[in-house]
mmCIF file of C-alpha atoms in Angstrom:
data_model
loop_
_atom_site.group_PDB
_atom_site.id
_atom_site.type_symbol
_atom_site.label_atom_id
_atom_site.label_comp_id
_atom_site.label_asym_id
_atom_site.label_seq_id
_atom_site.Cartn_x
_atom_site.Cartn_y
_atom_site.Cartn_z
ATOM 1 C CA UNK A 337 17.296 -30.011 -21.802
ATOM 2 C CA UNK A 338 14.815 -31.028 -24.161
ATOM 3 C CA UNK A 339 11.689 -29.771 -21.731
ATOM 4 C CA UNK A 340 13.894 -26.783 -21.621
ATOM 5 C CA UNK A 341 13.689 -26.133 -24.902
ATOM 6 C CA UNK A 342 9.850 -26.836 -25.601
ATOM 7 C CA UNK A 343 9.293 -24.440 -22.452
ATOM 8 C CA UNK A 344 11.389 -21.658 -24.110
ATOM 9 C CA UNK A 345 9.605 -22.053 -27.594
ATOM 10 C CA UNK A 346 6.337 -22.117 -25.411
ATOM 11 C CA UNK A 347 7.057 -18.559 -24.174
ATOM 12 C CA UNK A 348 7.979 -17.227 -27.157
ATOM 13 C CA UNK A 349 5.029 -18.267 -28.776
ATOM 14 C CA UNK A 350 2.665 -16.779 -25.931
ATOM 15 C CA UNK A 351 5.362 -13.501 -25.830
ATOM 16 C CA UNK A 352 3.639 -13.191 -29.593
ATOM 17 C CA UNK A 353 -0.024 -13.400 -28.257
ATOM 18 C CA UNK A 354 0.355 -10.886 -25.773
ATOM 19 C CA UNK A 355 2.423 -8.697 -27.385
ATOM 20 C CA UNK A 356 -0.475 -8.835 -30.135
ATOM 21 C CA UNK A 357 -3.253 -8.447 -27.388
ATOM 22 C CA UNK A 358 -1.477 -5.878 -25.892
ATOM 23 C CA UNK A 359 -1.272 -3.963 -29.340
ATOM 24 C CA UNK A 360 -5.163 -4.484 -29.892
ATOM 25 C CA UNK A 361 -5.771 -3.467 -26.420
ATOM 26 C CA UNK A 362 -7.717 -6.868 -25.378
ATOM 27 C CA UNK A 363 -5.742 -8.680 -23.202
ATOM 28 C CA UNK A 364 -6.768 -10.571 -20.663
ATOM 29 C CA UNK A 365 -4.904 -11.168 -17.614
ATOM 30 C CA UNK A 366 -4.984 -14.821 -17.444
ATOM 31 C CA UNK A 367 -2.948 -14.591 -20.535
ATOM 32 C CA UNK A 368 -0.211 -12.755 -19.140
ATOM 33 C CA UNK A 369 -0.427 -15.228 -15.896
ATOM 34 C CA UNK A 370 0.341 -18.110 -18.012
ATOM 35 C CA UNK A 371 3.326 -16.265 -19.535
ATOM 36 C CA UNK A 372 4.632 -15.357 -16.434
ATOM 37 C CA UNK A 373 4.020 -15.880 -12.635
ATOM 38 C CA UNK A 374 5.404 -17.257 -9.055
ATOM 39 C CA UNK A 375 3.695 -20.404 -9.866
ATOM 40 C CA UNK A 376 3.930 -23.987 -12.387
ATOM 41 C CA UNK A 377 1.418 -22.956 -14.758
ATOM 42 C CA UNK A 378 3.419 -20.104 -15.960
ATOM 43 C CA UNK A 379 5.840 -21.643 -18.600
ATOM 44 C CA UNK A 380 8.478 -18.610 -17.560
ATOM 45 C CA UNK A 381 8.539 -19.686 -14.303
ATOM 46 C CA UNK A 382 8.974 -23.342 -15.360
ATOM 47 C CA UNK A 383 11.694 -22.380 -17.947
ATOM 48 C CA UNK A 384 13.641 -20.030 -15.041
ATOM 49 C CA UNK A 385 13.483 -22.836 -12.141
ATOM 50 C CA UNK A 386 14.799 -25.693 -14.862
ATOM 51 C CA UNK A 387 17.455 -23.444 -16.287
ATOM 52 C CA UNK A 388 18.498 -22.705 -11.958
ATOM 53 C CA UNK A 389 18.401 -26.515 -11.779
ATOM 54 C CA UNK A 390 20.920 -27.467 -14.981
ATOM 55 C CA UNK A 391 23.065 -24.325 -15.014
ATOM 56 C CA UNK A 392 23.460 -22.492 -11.317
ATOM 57 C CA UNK A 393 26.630 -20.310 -11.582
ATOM 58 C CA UNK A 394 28.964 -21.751 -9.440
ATOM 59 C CA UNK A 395 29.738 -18.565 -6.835
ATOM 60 C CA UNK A 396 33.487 -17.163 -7.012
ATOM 61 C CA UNK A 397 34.310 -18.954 -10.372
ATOM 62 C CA UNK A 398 36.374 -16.821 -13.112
ATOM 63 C CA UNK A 399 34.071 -14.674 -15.178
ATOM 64 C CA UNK A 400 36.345 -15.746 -18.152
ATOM 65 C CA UNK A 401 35.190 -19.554 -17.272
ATOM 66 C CA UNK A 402 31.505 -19.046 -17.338
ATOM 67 C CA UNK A 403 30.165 -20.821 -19.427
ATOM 68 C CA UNK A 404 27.311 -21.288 -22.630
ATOM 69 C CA UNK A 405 24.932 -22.686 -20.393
ATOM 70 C CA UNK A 406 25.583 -20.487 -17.482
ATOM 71 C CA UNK A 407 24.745 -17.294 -19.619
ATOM 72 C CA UNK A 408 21.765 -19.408 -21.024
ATOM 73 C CA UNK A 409 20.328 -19.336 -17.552
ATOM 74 C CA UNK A 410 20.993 -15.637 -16.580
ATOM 75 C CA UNK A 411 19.741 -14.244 -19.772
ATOM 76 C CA UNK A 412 16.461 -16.493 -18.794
ATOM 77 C CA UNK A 413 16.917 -15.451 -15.602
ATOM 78 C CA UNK A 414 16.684 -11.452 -16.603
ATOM 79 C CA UNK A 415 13.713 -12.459 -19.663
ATOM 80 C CA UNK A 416 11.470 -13.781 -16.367
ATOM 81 C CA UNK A 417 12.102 -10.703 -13.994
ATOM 82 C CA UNK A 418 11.509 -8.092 -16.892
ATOM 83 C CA UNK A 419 8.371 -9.916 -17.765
ATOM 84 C CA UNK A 420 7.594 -9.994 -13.819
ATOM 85 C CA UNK A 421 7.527 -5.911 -14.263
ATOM 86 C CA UNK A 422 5.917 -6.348 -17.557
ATOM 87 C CA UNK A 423 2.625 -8.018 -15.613
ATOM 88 C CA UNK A 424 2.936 -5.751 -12.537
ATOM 89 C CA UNK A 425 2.597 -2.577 -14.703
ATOM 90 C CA UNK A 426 -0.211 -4.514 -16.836
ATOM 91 C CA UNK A 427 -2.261 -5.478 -13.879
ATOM 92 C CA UNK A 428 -1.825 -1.825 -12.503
ATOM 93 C CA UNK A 429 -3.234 -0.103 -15.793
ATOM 94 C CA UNK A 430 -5.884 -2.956 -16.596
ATOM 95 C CA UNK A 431 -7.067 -3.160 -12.919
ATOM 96 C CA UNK A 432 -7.134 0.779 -12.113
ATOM 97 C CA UNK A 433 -7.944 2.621 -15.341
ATOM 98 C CA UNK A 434 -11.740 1.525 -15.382
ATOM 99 C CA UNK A 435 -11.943 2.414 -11.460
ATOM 100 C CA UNK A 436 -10.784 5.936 -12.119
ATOM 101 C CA UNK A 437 -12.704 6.783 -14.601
ATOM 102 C CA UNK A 438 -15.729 5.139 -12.955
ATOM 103 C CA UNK A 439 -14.569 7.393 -9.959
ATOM 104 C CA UNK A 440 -14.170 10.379 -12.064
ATOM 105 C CA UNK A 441 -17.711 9.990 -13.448
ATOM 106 C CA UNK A 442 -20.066 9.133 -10.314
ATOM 107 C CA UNK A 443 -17.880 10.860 -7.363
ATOM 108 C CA UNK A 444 -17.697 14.655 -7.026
ATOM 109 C CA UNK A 445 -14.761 15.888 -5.085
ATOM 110 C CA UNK A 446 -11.603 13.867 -4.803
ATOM 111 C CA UNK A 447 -9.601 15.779 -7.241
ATOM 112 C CA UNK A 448 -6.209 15.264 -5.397
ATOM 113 C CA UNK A 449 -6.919 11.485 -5.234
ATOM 114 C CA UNK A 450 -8.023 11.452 -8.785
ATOM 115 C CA UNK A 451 -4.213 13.078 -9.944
ATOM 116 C CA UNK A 452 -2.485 10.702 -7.304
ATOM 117 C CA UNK A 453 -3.726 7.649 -8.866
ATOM 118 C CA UNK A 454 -3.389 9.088 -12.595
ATOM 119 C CA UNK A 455 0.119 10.006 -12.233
ATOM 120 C CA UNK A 456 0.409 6.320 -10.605
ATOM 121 C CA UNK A 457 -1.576 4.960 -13.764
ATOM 122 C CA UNK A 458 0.752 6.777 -16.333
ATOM 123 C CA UNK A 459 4.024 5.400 -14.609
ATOM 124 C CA UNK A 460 2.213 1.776 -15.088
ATOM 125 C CA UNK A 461 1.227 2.463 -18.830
ATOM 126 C CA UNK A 462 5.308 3.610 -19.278
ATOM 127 C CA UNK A 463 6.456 0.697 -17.397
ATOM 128 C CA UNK A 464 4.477 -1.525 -19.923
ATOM 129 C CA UNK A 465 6.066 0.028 -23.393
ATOM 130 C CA UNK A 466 9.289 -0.146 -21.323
ATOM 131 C CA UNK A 467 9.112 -3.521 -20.274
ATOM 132 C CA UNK A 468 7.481 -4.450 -23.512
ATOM 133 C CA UNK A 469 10.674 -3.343 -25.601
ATOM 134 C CA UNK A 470 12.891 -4.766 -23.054
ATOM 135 C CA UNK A 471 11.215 -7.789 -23.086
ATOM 136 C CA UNK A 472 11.484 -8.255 -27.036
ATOM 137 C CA UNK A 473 15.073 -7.790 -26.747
ATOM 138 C CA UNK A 474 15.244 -10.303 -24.152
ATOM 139 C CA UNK A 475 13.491 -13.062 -26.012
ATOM 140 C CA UNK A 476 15.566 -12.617 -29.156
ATOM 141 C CA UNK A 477 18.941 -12.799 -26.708
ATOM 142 C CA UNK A 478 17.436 -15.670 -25.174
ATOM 143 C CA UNK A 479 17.065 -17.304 -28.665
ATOM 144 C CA UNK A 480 20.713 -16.814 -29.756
ATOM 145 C CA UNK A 481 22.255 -17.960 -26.589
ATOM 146 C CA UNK A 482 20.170 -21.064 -26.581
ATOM 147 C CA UNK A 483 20.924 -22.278 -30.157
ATOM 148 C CA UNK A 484 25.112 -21.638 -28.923
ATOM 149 C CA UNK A 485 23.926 -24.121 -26.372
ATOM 150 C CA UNK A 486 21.891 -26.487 -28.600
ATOM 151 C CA UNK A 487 25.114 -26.452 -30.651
ATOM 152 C CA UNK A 488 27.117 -28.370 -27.736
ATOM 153 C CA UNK A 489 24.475 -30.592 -27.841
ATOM 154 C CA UNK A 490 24.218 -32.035 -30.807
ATOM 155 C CA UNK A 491 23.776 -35.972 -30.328
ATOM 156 C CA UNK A 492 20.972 -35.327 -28.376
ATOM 157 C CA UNK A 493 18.201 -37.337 -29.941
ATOM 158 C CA UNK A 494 15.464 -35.676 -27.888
ATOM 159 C CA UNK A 495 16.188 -32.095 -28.246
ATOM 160 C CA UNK A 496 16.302 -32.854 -31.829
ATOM 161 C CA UNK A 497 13.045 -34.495 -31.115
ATOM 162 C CA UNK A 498 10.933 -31.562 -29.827
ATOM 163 C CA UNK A 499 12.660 -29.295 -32.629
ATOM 164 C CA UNK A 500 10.991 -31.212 -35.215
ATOM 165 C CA UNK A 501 7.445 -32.626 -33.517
ATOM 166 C CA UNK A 502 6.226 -29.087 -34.584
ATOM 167 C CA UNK A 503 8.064 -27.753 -37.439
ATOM 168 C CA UNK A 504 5.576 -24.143 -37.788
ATOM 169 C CA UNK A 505 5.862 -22.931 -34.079
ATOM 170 C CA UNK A 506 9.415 -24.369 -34.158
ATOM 171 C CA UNK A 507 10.093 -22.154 -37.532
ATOM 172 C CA UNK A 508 7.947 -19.322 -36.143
ATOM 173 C CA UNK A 509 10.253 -19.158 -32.605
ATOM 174 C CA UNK A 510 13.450 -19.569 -34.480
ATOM 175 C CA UNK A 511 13.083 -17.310 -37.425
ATOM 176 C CA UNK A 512 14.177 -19.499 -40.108
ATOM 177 C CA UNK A 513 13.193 -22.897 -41.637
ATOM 178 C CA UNK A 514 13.307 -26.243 -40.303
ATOM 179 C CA UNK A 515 16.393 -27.799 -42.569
ATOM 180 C CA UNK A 516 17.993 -24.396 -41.733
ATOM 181 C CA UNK A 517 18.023 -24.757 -37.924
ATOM 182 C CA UNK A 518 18.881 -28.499 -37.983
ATOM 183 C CA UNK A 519 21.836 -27.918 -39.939
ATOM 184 C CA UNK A 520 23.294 -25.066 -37.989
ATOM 185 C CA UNK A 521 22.279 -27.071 -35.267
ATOM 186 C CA UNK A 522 23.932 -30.473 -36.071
ATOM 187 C CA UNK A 523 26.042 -29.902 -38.921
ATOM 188 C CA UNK A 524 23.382 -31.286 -41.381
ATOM 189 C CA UNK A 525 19.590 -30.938 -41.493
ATOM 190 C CA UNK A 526 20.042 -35.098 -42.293
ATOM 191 C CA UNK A 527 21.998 -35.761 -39.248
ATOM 192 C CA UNK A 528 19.295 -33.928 -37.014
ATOM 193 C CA UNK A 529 16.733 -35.753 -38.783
ATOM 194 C CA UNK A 530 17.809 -39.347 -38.318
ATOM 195 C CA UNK A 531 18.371 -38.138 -34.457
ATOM 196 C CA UNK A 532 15.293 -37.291 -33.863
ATOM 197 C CA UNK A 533 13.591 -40.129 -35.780
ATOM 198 C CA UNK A 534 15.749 -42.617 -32.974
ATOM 199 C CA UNK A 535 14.484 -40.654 -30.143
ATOM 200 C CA UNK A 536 10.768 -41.211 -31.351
ATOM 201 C CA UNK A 537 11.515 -45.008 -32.545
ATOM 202 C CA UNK A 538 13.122 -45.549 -28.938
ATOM 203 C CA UNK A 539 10.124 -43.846 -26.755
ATOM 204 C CA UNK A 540 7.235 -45.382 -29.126
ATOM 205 C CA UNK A 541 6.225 -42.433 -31.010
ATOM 206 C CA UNK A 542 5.428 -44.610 -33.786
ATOM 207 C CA UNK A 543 2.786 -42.344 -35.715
ATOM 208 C CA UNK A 544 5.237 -38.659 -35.483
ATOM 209 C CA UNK A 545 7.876 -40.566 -36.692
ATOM 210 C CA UNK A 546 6.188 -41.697 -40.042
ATOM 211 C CA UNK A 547 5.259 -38.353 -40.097
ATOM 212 C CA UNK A 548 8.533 -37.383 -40.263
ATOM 213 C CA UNK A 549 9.543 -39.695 -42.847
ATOM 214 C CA UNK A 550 7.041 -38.800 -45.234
ATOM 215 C CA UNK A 551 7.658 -35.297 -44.385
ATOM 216 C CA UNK A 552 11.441 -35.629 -45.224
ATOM 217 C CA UNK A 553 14.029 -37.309 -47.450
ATOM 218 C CA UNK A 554 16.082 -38.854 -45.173
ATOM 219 C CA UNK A 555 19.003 -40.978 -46.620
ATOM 220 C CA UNK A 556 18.670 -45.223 -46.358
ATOM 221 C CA UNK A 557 17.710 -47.163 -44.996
ATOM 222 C CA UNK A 558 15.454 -44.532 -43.028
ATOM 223 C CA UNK A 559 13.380 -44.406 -46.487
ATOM 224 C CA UNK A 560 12.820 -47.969 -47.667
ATOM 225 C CA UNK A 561 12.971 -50.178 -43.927
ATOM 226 C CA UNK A 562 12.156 -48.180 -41.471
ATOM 227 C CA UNK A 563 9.408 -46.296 -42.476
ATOM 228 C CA UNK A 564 7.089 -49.409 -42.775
ATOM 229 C CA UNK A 565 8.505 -50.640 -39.946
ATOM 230 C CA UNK A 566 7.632 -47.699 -38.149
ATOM 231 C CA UNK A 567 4.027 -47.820 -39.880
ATOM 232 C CA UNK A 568 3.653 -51.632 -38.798
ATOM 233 C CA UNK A 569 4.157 -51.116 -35.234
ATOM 234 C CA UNK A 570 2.101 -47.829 -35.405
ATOM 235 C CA UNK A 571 -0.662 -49.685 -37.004
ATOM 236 C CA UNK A 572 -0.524 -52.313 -34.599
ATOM 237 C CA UNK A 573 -0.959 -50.300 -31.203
ATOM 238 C CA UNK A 574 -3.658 -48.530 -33.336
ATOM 239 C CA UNK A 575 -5.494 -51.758 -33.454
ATOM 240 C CA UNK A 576 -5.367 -52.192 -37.279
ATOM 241 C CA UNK A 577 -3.953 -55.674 -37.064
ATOM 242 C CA UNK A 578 -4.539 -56.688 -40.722
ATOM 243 C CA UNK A 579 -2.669 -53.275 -41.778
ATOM 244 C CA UNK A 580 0.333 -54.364 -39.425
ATOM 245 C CA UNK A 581 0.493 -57.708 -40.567
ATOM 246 C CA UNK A 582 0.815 -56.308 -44.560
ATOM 247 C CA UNK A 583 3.044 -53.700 -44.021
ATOM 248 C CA UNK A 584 5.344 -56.511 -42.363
ATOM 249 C CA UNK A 585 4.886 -58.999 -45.042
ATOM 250 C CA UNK A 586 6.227 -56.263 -47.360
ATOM 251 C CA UNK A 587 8.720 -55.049 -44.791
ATOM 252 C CA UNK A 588 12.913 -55.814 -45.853
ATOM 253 C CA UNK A 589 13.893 -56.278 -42.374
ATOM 254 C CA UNK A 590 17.449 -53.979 -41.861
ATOM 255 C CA UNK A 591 20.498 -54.911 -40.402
ATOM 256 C CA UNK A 592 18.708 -53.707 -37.256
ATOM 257 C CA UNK A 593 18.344 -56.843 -35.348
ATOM 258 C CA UNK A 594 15.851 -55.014 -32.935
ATOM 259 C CA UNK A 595 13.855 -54.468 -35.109
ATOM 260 C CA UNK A 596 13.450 -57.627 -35.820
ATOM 261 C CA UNK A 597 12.698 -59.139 -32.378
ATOM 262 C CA UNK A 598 9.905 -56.380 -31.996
ATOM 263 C CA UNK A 599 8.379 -56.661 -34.782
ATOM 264 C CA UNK A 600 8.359 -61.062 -34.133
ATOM 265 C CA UNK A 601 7.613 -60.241 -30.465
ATOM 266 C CA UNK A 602 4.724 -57.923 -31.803
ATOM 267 C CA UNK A 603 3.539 -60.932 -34.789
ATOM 268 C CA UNK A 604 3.116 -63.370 -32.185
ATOM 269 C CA UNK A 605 1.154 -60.911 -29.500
ATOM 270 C CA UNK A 606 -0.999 -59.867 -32.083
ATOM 271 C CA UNK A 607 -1.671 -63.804 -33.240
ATOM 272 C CA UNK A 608 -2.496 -64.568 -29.516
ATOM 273 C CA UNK A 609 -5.275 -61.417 -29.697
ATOM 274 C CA UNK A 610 -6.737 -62.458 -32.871
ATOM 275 C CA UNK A 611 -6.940 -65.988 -33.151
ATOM 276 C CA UNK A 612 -10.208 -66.744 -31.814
ATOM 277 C CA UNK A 613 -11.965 -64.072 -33.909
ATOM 278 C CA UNK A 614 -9.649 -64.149 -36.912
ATOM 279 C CA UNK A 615 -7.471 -67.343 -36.678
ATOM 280 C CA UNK A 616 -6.547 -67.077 -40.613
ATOM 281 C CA UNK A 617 -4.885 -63.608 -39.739
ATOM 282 C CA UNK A 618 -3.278 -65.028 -36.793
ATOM 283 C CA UNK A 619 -1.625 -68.372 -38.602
ATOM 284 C CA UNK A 620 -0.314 -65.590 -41.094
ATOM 285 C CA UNK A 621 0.894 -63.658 -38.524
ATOM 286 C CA UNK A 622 2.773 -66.789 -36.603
ATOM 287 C CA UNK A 623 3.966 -67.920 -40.159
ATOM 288 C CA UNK A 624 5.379 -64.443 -40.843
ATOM 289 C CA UNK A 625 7.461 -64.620 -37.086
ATOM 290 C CA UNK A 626 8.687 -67.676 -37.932
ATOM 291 C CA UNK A 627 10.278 -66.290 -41.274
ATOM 292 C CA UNK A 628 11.819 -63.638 -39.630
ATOM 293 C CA UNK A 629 15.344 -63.988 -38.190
ATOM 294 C CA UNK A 630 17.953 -61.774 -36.449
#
């Protein structure tokens, strides 16, 4: 669900690129092709074939039953097709338009041809504003069915996750401001928070979730423990031993006993790496492990 959501925020933010290249009259093809296509490196095709995956409509079940997640995929279902006509009609008008004038310039004769394939290139220009409006609509339905579906979701630590990793496309998509979104989201903009600082503590992501932290006032012990926790072990698989071993010196270990046992496991590994080039760093290191229980 989480990969669903990045791939929907994804398209939204390209939708805005070529609606803007569209508008300016300079875009290129390849940018519509990564929007949309029969293939993996369009993220609407990716977003369409996850969404089958997760939330087929089961065939001869009560229209009254369907359900958030069902509607979620035929909305995305109807965004890709549209957008499928969108790029037809593009491809038609971009591809043509230069050949027939090209034609009309250097060939003399033709003039039947010449009105067959205009009329043809008008129906692709109105297929495009068509499809372009249609489109819009689609992507803002798209939106509001997915947050009812984010809604049933809310202890999940990873969608949480990629709704925070990058707050300005994440605010751009969604139309409103971080703390906003978490809270209608998950109640509270805290709650959300803490959820997705777990899913980043859990997976490693050491570095985006200090960057969280000291993005956001989260309430304790998120503030005072685990932030230099976080910056310890984040120091550490940077390299920065000396850093790691300071920031756990200062570090007032939490009644989360895993913590604990990573950040010994990680004194003692890093006392084995350094202690034939810097043995006083690894005795400190040792000596700090041993201090440490839980």
């Amino acid at each position: 669900m989480a990969q669903i959501v990045r791939d929907f925020m994804e398209a939204a933010a390209r939708w805005v690129e070529v609606t803007e290249g569209l508008r300016a009259g300079a875009l290129d093809f390849s940018e519509m092709q990564r929007l949309v296509g029969e293939a993996e490196d369009s993220v609407l095709f990716r977003l369409k074939e996850q969404c089958h995956a997760l939330f087929r409509v089961r065939d001869g079940r009560p229209s009254i039953e369907v359900e958030a997640e069902e509607l979620f995929d035929l909305v995305v279902g109807a965004l890709f097709h549209e957008t499928m006509k969108l790029r037809e009609g593009f491809y038609l008008t971009a591809t043509y338009t230069p050949r027939l004038e090209r034609m009309t310039e250097e060939v003399a004769g033709g003039e039947p041809l010449r009105k067959a394939l205009g009329g043809l290139l008008d129906a692709g220009r109105r297929r495009v504003e068509e499809s372009t409006l249609e489109v819009d609509d689609l992507i803002h339905e798209t939106r509001e069915q997915l947050l009812i579906v984010l809604r049933q979701l809310a202890d999940s630590g990873p969608v949480a996750r990629c709704l925070v990793e990058d707050p300005q496309r994440t605010e751009q998509v969604f139309q409103m401001d971080l703390e906003s979104l978490l809270a209608d989201v998950y109640g509270d903009a805290g709650r959300g928070l803490e959820l997705a600082l777990g899913s980043l503590l859990q997976s490693g992501h050491f570095d985006a979730a200090v960057e969280i932290l000291d993005r956001h006032t989260l309430p304790e012990p998120a503030a005072s423990s685990t932030r230099p926790w976080a910056a310890a072990m984040a120091a550490y698989y940077a390299g920065a031993f000396e850093c790691a071993v300071d920031l756990l010196g200062d570090w007032l270990p939490d009644d989360a006993t895993g913590r604990v046992q990573a950040a010994r496991r990680t004194l003692l590994e890093l006392a084995r790496t350094v202690e034939n080039e810097t043995p006083a760093l690894a005795r400190r290191a040792r000596e700090l492990a041993g201090a440490m229980t839980g």
